[in-house]
mmCIF file of C-alpha atoms in Angstrom:
data_model
loop_
_atom_site.group_PDB
_atom_site.id
_atom_site.type_symbol
_atom_site.label_atom_id
_atom_site.label_comp_id
_atom_site.label_asym_id
_atom_site.label_seq_id
_atom_site.Cartn_x
_atom_site.Cartn_y
_atom_site.Cartn_z
ATOM 1 C CA MET A 1 -9.608 -3.035 18.938
ATOM 2 C CA GLY A 2 -7.805 -5.298 16.508
ATOM 3 C CA HIS A 3 -9.303 -6.642 13.301
ATOM 4 C CA ASP A 4 -7.661 -9.230 11.114
ATOM 5 C CA HIS A 5 -8.859 -9.856 7.583
ATOM 6 C CA ASN A 6 -7.400 -12.616 5.491
ATOM 7 C CA HIS A 7 -8.168 -12.777 1.779
ATOM 8 C CA ASP A 8 -6.865 -16.259 1.179
ATOM 9 C CA HIS A 9 -5.602 -16.663 -2.397
ATOM 10 C CA GLY A 10 -3.953 -20.030 -2.359
ATOM 11 C CA HIS A 11 -2.460 -19.403 1.096
ATOM 12 C CA LYS A 12 -4.542 -21.426 3.488
ATOM 13 C CA GLY A 13 -4.832 -20.903 7.193
ATOM 14 C CA HIS A 14 -3.524 -17.364 7.510
ATOM 15 C CA GLY A 15 -6.334 -16.122 9.779
ATOM 16 C CA HIS A 16 -5.366 -15.005 13.263
ATOM 17 C CA GLY A 17 -8.779 -14.667 14.793
ATOM 18 C CA GLY A 18 -11.058 -11.683 14.313
ATOM 19 C CA CYS A 19 -13.030 -11.779 11.086
ATOM 20 C CA SER A 20 -11.525 -13.883 8.360
ATOM 21 C CA HIS A 21 -12.971 -14.406 4.926
ATOM 22 C CA GLY A 22 -11.482 -16.142 1.947
ATOM 23 C CA HIS A 23 -11.803 -15.542 -1.755
ATOM 24 C CA HIS A 24 -10.534 -18.749 -3.285
ATOM 25 C CA HIS A 25 -9.445 -17.757 -6.762
ATOM 26 C CA GLY A 26 -6.021 -19.386 -6.268
ATOM 27 C CA PRO A 27 -2.839 -18.682 -8.187
ATOM 28 C CA VAL A 28 -2.495 -19.869 -11.764
ATOM 29 C CA SER A 29 -1.091 -23.407 -11.763
ATOM 30 C CA HIS A 30 2.256 -23.866 -13.503
ATOM 31 C CA ASN A 31 2.530 -27.582 -12.725
ATOM 32 C CA ARG A 32 2.319 -28.616 -16.378
ATOM 33 C CA ALA A 33 4.905 -26.000 -17.417
ATOM 34 C CA PHE A 34 7.331 -27.184 -14.731
ATOM 35 C CA ALA A 35 6.777 -30.882 -15.531
ATOM 36 C CA VAL A 36 7.281 -30.370 -19.283
ATOM 37 C CA GLY A 37 10.246 -28.033 -18.710
ATOM 38 C CA VAL A 38 12.028 -30.458 -16.383
ATOM 39 C CA ALA A 39 11.397 -33.431 -18.711
ATOM 40 C CA LEU A 40 12.583 -31.568 -21.845
ATOM 41 C CA ASN A 41 15.700 -30.238 -20.159
ATOM 42 C CA LEU A 42 16.649 -33.578 -18.635
ATOM 43 C CA GLY A 43 16.291 -35.136 -22.096
ATOM 44 C CA PHE A 44 18.445 -32.387 -23.596
ATOM 45 C CA VAL A 45 21.125 -32.891 -20.915
ATOM 46 C CA ALA A 46 21.285 -36.582 -21.882
ATOM 47 C CA VAL A 47 21.598 -35.685 -25.602
ATOM 48 C CA GLU A 48 24.352 -33.118 -24.915
ATOM 49 C CA ALA A 49 26.290 -35.505 -22.690
ATOM 50 C CA PHE A 50 26.042 -38.288 -25.305
ATOM 51 C CA TYR A 51 27.249 -36.148 -28.210
ATOM 52 C CA GLY A 52 29.828 -34.427 -26.012
ATOM 53 C CA LEU A 53 31.396 -37.822 -25.281
ATOM 54 C CA THR A 54 30.951 -38.992 -28.897
ATOM 55 C CA VAL A 55 32.738 -36.040 -30.532
ATOM 56 C CA ASN A 56 34.962 -35.359 -27.512
ATOM 57 C CA SER A 57 33.577 -31.826 -27.076
ATOM 58 C CA LEU A 58 34.346 -30.285 -23.703
ATOM 59 C CA ALA A 59 32.011 -27.372 -24.588
ATOM 60 C CA LEU A 60 29.020 -29.691 -24.962
ATOM 61 C CA LEU A 61 29.818 -31.557 -21.750
ATOM 62 C CA ALA A 62 30.184 -28.260 -19.869
ATOM 63 C CA ASP A 63 26.854 -27.026 -21.266
ATOM 64 C CA ALA A 64 25.224 -30.303 -20.236
ATOM 65 C CA GLY A 65 26.370 -29.644 -16.683
ATOM 66 C CA HIS A 66 25.059 -26.073 -16.910
ATOM 67 C CA ASN A 67 21.665 -27.281 -18.153
ATOM 68 C CA LEU A 68 21.540 -29.778 -15.301
ATOM 69 C CA SER A 69 21.867 -26.837 -12.872
ATOM 70 C CA ASP A 70 18.921 -25.216 -14.673
ATOM 71 C CA VAL A 71 16.847 -28.324 -14.044
ATOM 72 C CA ALA A 72 17.718 -27.907 -10.357
ATOM 73 C CA GLY A 73 16.568 -24.277 -10.584
ATOM 74 C CA LEU A 74 13.229 -25.322 -12.094
ATOM 75 C CA LEU A 75 12.757 -27.994 -9.418
ATOM 76 C CA LEU A 76 13.552 -25.426 -6.705
ATOM 77 C CA ALA A 77 10.936 -22.964 -8.007
ATOM 78 C CA TRP A 78 8.390 -25.780 -8.416
ATOM 79 C CA ALA A 79 8.999 -27.112 -4.899
ATOM 80 C CA ALA A 80 8.534 -23.611 -3.461
ATOM 81 C CA ILE A 81 5.134 -23.281 -5.161
ATOM 82 C CA TRP A 82 4.117 -26.712 -3.849
ATOM 83 C CA LEU A 83 5.142 -25.750 -0.316
ATOM 84 C CA THR A 84 3.161 -22.503 -0.578
ATOM 85 C CA GLY A 85 0.000 -24.556 -1.040
ATOM 86 C CA LYS A 86 0.509 -26.401 2.254
ATOM 87 C CA ARG A 87 -1.546 -25.338 5.247
ATOM 88 C CA ALA A 88 -0.190 -23.080 7.944
ATOM 89 C CA SER A 89 0.507 -24.677 11.327
ATOM 90 C CA LYS A 90 0.665 -23.548 14.928
ATOM 91 C CA ARG A 91 4.416 -23.185 14.527
ATOM 92 C CA ARG A 92 4.478 -21.746 10.983
ATOM 93 C CA THR A 93 1.485 -19.436 11.250
ATOM 94 C CA TYR A 94 1.986 -17.915 7.797
ATOM 95 C CA GLY A 95 2.610 -21.257 6.112
ATOM 96 C CA PHE A 96 5.475 -21.739 3.632
ATOM 97 C CA GLY A 97 4.854 -18.809 1.312
ATOM 98 C CA ARG A 98 8.295 -17.309 1.854
ATOM 99 C CA THR A 99 9.914 -20.327 0.204
ATOM 100 C CA THR A 100 8.971 -18.722 -3.138
ATOM 101 C CA ILE A 101 11.004 -15.642 -2.148
ATOM 102 C CA MET A 102 13.952 -17.836 -1.128
ATOM 103 C CA ALA A 103 13.725 -19.784 -4.414
ATOM 104 C CA SER A 104 13.730 -16.615 -6.544
ATOM 105 C CA LEU A 105 16.726 -15.255 -4.612
ATOM 106 C CA ILE A 106 18.688 -18.523 -4.925
ATOM 107 C CA ASN A 107 17.871 -18.741 -8.649
ATOM 108 C CA ALA A 108 19.061 -15.142 -9.163
ATOM 109 C CA VAL A 109 22.352 -15.930 -7.395
ATOM 110 C CA ILE A 110 22.834 -19.116 -9.473
ATOM 111 C CA LEU A 111 22.199 -17.127 -12.665
ATOM 112 C CA LEU A 112 24.667 -14.388 -11.690
ATOM 113 C CA ILE A 113 27.335 -16.987 -10.862
ATOM 114 C CA GLY A 114 26.670 -18.643 -14.232
ATOM 115 C CA VAL A 115 27.013 -15.319 -16.040
ATOM 116 C CA GLY A 116 30.285 -14.731 -14.204
ATOM 117 C CA GLY A 117 31.542 -18.090 -15.459
ATOM 118 C CA ILE A 118 30.527 -17.289 -19.046
ATOM 119 C CA ALA A 119 32.232 -13.877 -18.882
ATOM 120 C CA TRP A 120 35.440 -15.301 -17.382
ATOM 121 C CA GLU A 121 35.686 -18.023 -20.026
ATOM 122 C CA ALA A 122 34.925 -15.499 -22.795
ATOM 123 C CA VAL A 123 37.680 -13.125 -21.620
ATOM 124 C CA LEU A 124 40.195 -15.993 -21.525
ATOM 125 C CA ARG A 125 39.211 -17.095 -25.042
ATOM 126 C CA LEU A 126 39.473 -13.536 -26.365
ATOM 127 C CA GLY A 127 43.159 -13.698 -25.490
ATOM 128 C CA HIS A 128 43.564 -17.136 -27.071
ATOM 129 C CA PRO A 129 40.828 -17.660 -29.704
ATOM 130 C CA ALA A 130 40.191 -21.258 -30.700
ATOM 131 C CA PRO A 131 37.948 -22.845 -33.338
ATOM 132 C CA VAL A 132 34.576 -24.113 -32.145
ATOM 133 C CA ALA A 133 33.890 -27.817 -32.715
ATOM 134 C CA GLY A 134 31.853 -27.573 -35.939
ATOM 135 C CA GLU A 135 28.588 -28.954 -37.118
ATOM 136 C CA THR A 136 27.650 -31.290 -34.255
ATOM 137 C CA VAL A 137 27.895 -28.489 -31.697
ATOM 138 C CA MET A 138 25.782 -26.232 -33.933
ATOM 139 C CA TRP A 139 23.003 -28.811 -34.312
ATOM 140 C CA VAL A 140 22.928 -29.668 -30.615
ATOM 141 C CA ALA A 141 22.876 -25.946 -29.737
ATOM 142 C CA ALA A 142 19.985 -25.477 -32.193
ATOM 143 C CA VAL A 143 18.017 -28.151 -30.315
ATOM 144 C CA GLY A 144 18.902 -26.255 -27.131
ATOM 145 C CA ILE A 145 17.323 -23.090 -28.535
ATOM 146 C CA ALA A 146 14.063 -24.957 -29.199
ATOM 147 C CA VAL A 147 14.000 -26.695 -25.789
ATOM 148 C CA ASN A 148 14.885 -23.637 -23.712
ATOM 149 C CA ALA A 149 12.830 -21.104 -25.689
ATOM 150 C CA GLY A 150 9.828 -23.458 -25.592
ATOM 151 C CA THR A 151 10.161 -23.893 -21.822
ATOM 152 C CA ALA A 152 10.627 -20.142 -21.294
ATOM 153 C CA ALA A 153 7.480 -19.422 -23.343
ATOM 154 C CA MET A 154 5.410 -21.458 -20.869
ATOM 155 C CA PHE A 155 6.476 -19.101 -18.066
ATOM 156 C CA VAL A 156 6.097 -15.757 -19.891
ATOM 157 C CA ALA A 157 2.625 -14.887 -18.584
ATOM 158 C CA GLY A 158 3.340 -15.877 -14.975
ATOM 159 C CA SER A 159 6.717 -14.108 -14.901
ATOM 160 C CA LYS A 160 5.054 -10.678 -14.911
ATOM 161 C CA GLY A 161 3.341 -11.065 -11.542
ATOM 162 C CA ASP A 162 5.420 -13.666 -9.705
ATOM 163 C CA LEU A 163 9.120 -13.232 -8.976
ATOM 164 C CA ASN A 164 9.586 -16.973 -8.457
ATOM 165 C CA ILE A 165 8.183 -17.731 -11.928
ATOM 166 C CA ARG A 166 10.320 -14.907 -13.363
ATOM 167 C CA GLY A 167 13.401 -16.675 -12.016
ATOM 168 C CA ALA A 168 12.422 -19.874 -13.850
ATOM 169 C CA PHE A 169 11.692 -17.870 -17.011
ATOM 170 C CA LEU A 170 15.065 -16.078 -16.903
ATOM 171 C CA HIS A 171 16.916 -19.386 -16.495
ATOM 172 C CA MET A 172 15.347 -20.784 -19.655
ATOM 173 C CA ALA A 173 15.539 -17.544 -21.660
ATOM 174 C CA ALA A 174 19.225 -17.142 -20.754
ATOM 175 C CA ASP A 175 20.018 -20.669 -21.934
ATOM 176 C CA ALA A 176 18.143 -20.099 -25.189
ATOM 177 C CA ALA A 177 20.169 -16.904 -25.754
ATOM 178 C CA VAL A 178 23.476 -18.674 -25.071
ATOM 179 C CA SER A 179 22.564 -21.500 -27.476
ATOM 180 C CA LEU A 180 21.566 -18.959 -30.131
ATOM 181 C CA GLY A 181 24.924 -17.235 -29.652
ATOM 182 C CA VAL A 182 26.748 -20.535 -30.164
ATOM 183 C CA VAL A 183 24.883 -21.245 -33.427
ATOM 184 C CA VAL A 184 25.289 -17.729 -34.862
ATOM 185 C CA ALA A 185 28.958 -17.435 -33.898
ATOM 186 C CA ALA A 186 29.816 -20.917 -35.244
ATOM 187 C CA PHE A 187 27.971 -20.234 -38.514
ATOM 188 C CA ILE A 188 29.771 -16.928 -39.148
ATOM 189 C CA MET A 189 33.159 -18.245 -37.979
ATOM 190 C CA GLU A 190 33.023 -21.116 -40.495
ATOM 191 C CA ARG A 191 32.656 -18.568 -43.294
ATOM 192 C CA THR A 192 34.981 -15.813 -42.093
ATOM 193 C CA GLY A 193 37.532 -17.455 -39.830
ATOM 194 C CA TRP A 194 36.908 -14.788 -37.145
ATOM 195 C CA LEU A 195 37.796 -16.876 -34.098
ATOM 196 C CA TRP A 196 37.317 -13.908 -31.759
ATOM 197 C CA LEU A 197 33.601 -13.813 -32.619
ATOM 198 C CA ASP A 198 32.634 -16.752 -30.382
ATOM 199 C CA PRO A 199 33.972 -15.290 -27.092
ATOM 200 C CA ALA A 200 32.780 -11.796 -28.103
ATOM 201 C CA VAL A 201 29.206 -13.033 -28.634
ATOM 202 C CA SER A 202 29.350 -15.016 -25.358
ATOM 203 C CA LEU A 203 30.470 -11.893 -23.488
ATOM 204 C CA ALA A 204 27.722 -9.744 -25.036
ATOM 205 C CA ILE A 205 25.019 -12.315 -24.189
ATOM 206 C CA GLY A 206 26.403 -12.629 -20.647
ATOM 207 C CA LEU A 207 26.084 -8.863 -20.145
ATOM 208 C CA VAL A 208 22.472 -8.887 -21.380
ATOM 209 C CA ILE A 209 21.586 -11.780 -19.048
ATOM 210 C CA ALA A 210 23.322 -10.025 -16.134
ATOM 211 C CA GLY A 211 21.200 -6.920 -16.739
ATOM 212 C CA GLY A 212 17.953 -8.874 -16.511
ATOM 213 C CA THR A 213 19.105 -11.018 -13.601
ATOM 214 C CA TRP A 214 20.317 -8.080 -11.500
ATOM 215 C CA GLY A 215 16.753 -6.766 -11.290
ATOM 216 C CA LEU A 216 15.518 -10.199 -10.178
ATOM 217 C CA PHE A 217 18.271 -10.364 -7.553
ATOM 218 C CA GLN A 218 17.533 -6.882 -6.154
ATOM 219 C CA GLU A 219 13.786 -7.442 -5.978
ATOM 220 C CA SER A 220 14.185 -10.915 -4.420
ATOM 221 C CA LEU A 221 16.590 -9.522 -1.818
ATOM 222 C CA ASP A 222 14.151 -6.707 -1.018
ATOM 223 C CA LEU A 223 11.328 -9.205 -0.470
ATOM 224 C CA ALA A 224 13.594 -11.388 1.684
ATOM 225 C CA LEU A 225 14.241 -8.305 3.850
ATOM 226 C CA ASP A 226 10.494 -7.538 4.168
ATOM 227 C CA ALA A 227 10.588 -4.435 1.978
ATOM 228 C CA VAL A 228 7.315 -3.117 0.564
ATOM 229 C CA PRO A 229 6.769 -5.092 -2.700
ATOM 230 C CA ALA A 230 7.570 -3.087 -5.837
ATOM 231 C CA ASN A 231 3.979 -3.324 -7.114
ATOM 232 C CA ILE A 232 2.539 -1.735 -3.950
ATOM 233 C CA ASP A 233 2.335 2.073 -3.723
ATOM 234 C CA ARG A 234 2.871 2.654 0.008
ATOM 235 C CA GLU A 235 1.924 6.343 -0.163
ATOM 236 C CA ALA A 236 -1.330 5.510 -1.951
ATOM 237 C CA VAL A 237 -2.187 2.931 0.724
ATOM 238 C CA GLU A 238 -1.432 5.449 3.473
ATOM 239 C CA THR A 239 -3.543 8.096 1.734
ATOM 240 C CA TYR A 240 -6.462 5.669 1.436
ATOM 241 C CA LEU A 241 -6.304 4.736 5.128
ATOM 242 C CA ALA A 242 -6.004 8.407 6.168
ATOM 243 C CA GLU A 243 -9.170 9.264 4.227
ATOM 244 C CA ILE A 244 -11.321 6.713 6.085
ATOM 245 C CA PRO A 245 -14.075 8.678 7.915
ATOM 246 C CA GLY A 246 -13.119 9.351 11.545
ATOM 247 C CA VAL A 247 -9.413 8.462 11.184
ATOM 248 C CA VAL A 248 -7.237 11.347 12.437
ATOM 249 C CA ALA A 249 -3.818 9.621 12.401
ATOM 250 C CA ILE A 250 -2.037 6.484 11.258
ATOM 251 C CA HIS A 251 1.052 4.874 12.719
ATOM 252 C CA ASP A 252 2.909 1.568 12.648
ATOM 253 C CA LEU A 253 1.983 0.980 9.015
ATOM 254 C CA HIS A 254 3.862 -2.076 7.765
ATOM 255 C CA ILE A 255 3.487 -3.726 4.358
ATOM 256 C CA TRP A 256 5.513 -6.844 3.612
ATOM 257 C CA PRO A 257 5.452 -9.974 1.409
ATOM 258 C CA LEU A 258 4.197 -13.321 2.646
ATOM 259 C CA SER A 259 5.299 -14.861 -0.651
ATOM 260 C CA THR A 260 6.098 -13.691 -4.177
ATOM 261 C CA THR A 261 2.336 -13.330 -4.777
ATOM 262 C CA SER A 262 0.827 -12.539 -1.356
ATOM 263 C CA VAL A 263 1.133 -9.312 0.656
ATOM 264 C CA ALA A 264 0.319 -8.494 4.298
ATOM 265 C CA LEU A 265 -0.388 -5.186 6.037
ATOM 266 C CA THR A 266 -0.656 -4.058 9.634
ATOM 267 C CA ALA A 267 -1.587 -0.557 10.778
ATOM 268 C CA HIS A 268 -2.819 1.388 13.802
ATOM 269 C CA LEU A 269 -5.673 3.746 12.903
ATOM 270 C CA VAL A 270 -6.474 6.498 15.412
ATOM 271 C CA ASN A 271 -10.176 7.333 15.598
ATOM 272 C CA PRO A 272 -11.249 9.232 18.769
ATOM 273 C CA ASN A 273 -14.903 8.273 18.232
ATOM 274 C CA ALA A 274 -14.321 4.678 17.227
ATOM 275 C CA THR A 275 -16.965 2.029 17.816
ATOM 276 C CA VAL A 276 -16.966 -1.630 16.891
ATOM 277 C CA ASN A 277 -17.985 -1.725 13.226
ATOM 278 C CA ASP A 278 -17.342 -5.040 11.508
ATOM 279 C CA ASP A 279 -18.899 -3.893 8.229
ATOM 280 C CA LEU A 280 -16.427 -0.992 8.057
ATOM 281 C CA MET A 281 -13.499 -3.345 8.743
ATOM 282 C CA HIS A 282 -14.660 -5.765 6.064
ATOM 283 C CA GLY A 283 -15.005 -2.866 3.636
ATOM 284 C CA ILE A 284 -11.475 -1.620 4.349
ATOM 285 C CA ALA A 285 -9.992 -5.101 3.911
ATOM 286 C CA ASP A 286 -11.889 -5.591 0.642
ATOM 287 C CA ALA A 287 -10.702 -2.207 -0.661
ATOM 288 C CA LEU A 288 -7.073 -2.944 0.269
ATOM 289 C CA HIS A 289 -7.273 -6.205 -1.623
ATOM 290 C CA ARG A 290 -9.139 -4.838 -4.649
ATOM 291 C CA ARG A 291 -7.137 -1.620 -5.053
ATOM 292 C CA PHE A 292 -3.668 -2.637 -3.900
ATOM 293 C CA GLY A 293 -3.479 -6.442 -3.990
ATOM 294 C CA ILE A 294 -3.028 -6.680 -0.199
ATOM 295 C CA ASP A 295 -4.727 -9.923 0.827
ATOM 296 C CA HIS A 296 -3.917 -10.110 4.527
ATOM 297 C CA ALA A 297 -4.738 -6.923 6.475
ATOM 298 C CA THR A 298 -4.643 -6.526 10.256
ATOM 299 C CA LEU A 299 -5.916 -3.182 11.559
ATOM 300 C CA GLN A 300 -5.815 -1.911 15.140
ATOM 301 C CA ILE A 301 -8.276 0.878 15.974
ATOM 302 C CA GLU A 302 -7.259 3.268 18.772
ATOM 303 C CA ARG A 303 -8.934 6.245 20.453
ATOM 304 C CA GLY A 304 -5.690 7.841 21.611
ATOM 305 C CA ASP A 305 -3.771 10.788 20.150
ATOM 306 C CA GLY A 306 -1.622 8.606 17.905
ATOM 307 C CA ASP A 307 1.484 8.753 20.112
ATOM 308 C CA CYS A 308 2.532 5.138 20.285
ATOM 309 C CA ARG A 309 5.706 3.733 21.818
ATOM 310 C CA LEU A 310 6.168 1.476 18.783
ATOM 311 C CA SER A 311 6.056 4.416 16.373
ATOM 312 C CA GLN A 312 8.995 5.926 18.262
ATOM 313 C CA VAL A 313 10.990 2.734 17.767
ATOM 314 C CA HIS A 314 10.102 2.135 14.131
ATOM 315 C CA GLY A 315 10.018 5.738 13.036
ATOM 316 C CA VAL A 316 6.608 5.463 11.398
#
């Protein structure tokens, strides 16, 4: 007996027959945050490029290019969320939810490559310190702090529960930190003449960004490889299922992400005295969603002894 329960939270059309019921609370919309963030950053890129050409500052032009890549990162995360809202099809039966996982992974890789570039340039400049182009660069960088910190603030709340949003947040927070480093280093250098301070600050900021981004990269890679999401306690789920009245064994328990916010589960429950009980199945699906955040559960009830050919293959 197989029972499929889909708690549809912004992921439409995930039912595969059986009993399917939806609770349409939907994910928090970040459309305004993305629209404002993209507009602000595109405007800032134009300002940086203009002043970079005006004062002949390679640093400003390079940062304009970097900020343009951040706009691409925001658009990537936004597009993934839009795709997640599209209906599933006969070919793509789970819809496009996994695009959010792909977007968070790509954004993590872009950030790590960017940090590598910052670190490389900083090491080269430590060997040959050079003065930073003065006041114009400082003022433009100060605007960058406001633009990037303001954009990052719009993603703070969502970044805690959605890896894709966290990727967008880290992009903006990293840029704000780099701009702050430019302002602080330039201010102190003008008063002390310590030319080594600029690359030293850049290197320190790069290391901090790398620390935060590495976690995003690892978690995104885990989700891409169908690992149990970090916020799901697999042992607690297994304990709950084992304590269901009549269940004597569990096998082929799989928990994996459908997106950065949606989780699926399949399991074989062995109950020698099993009968068709839709109310029980609904209750189990509701409990899995309420207690563990699993919104798409498919349970197969068996009367056997729990020895399944699949459990031999998967080692579960």
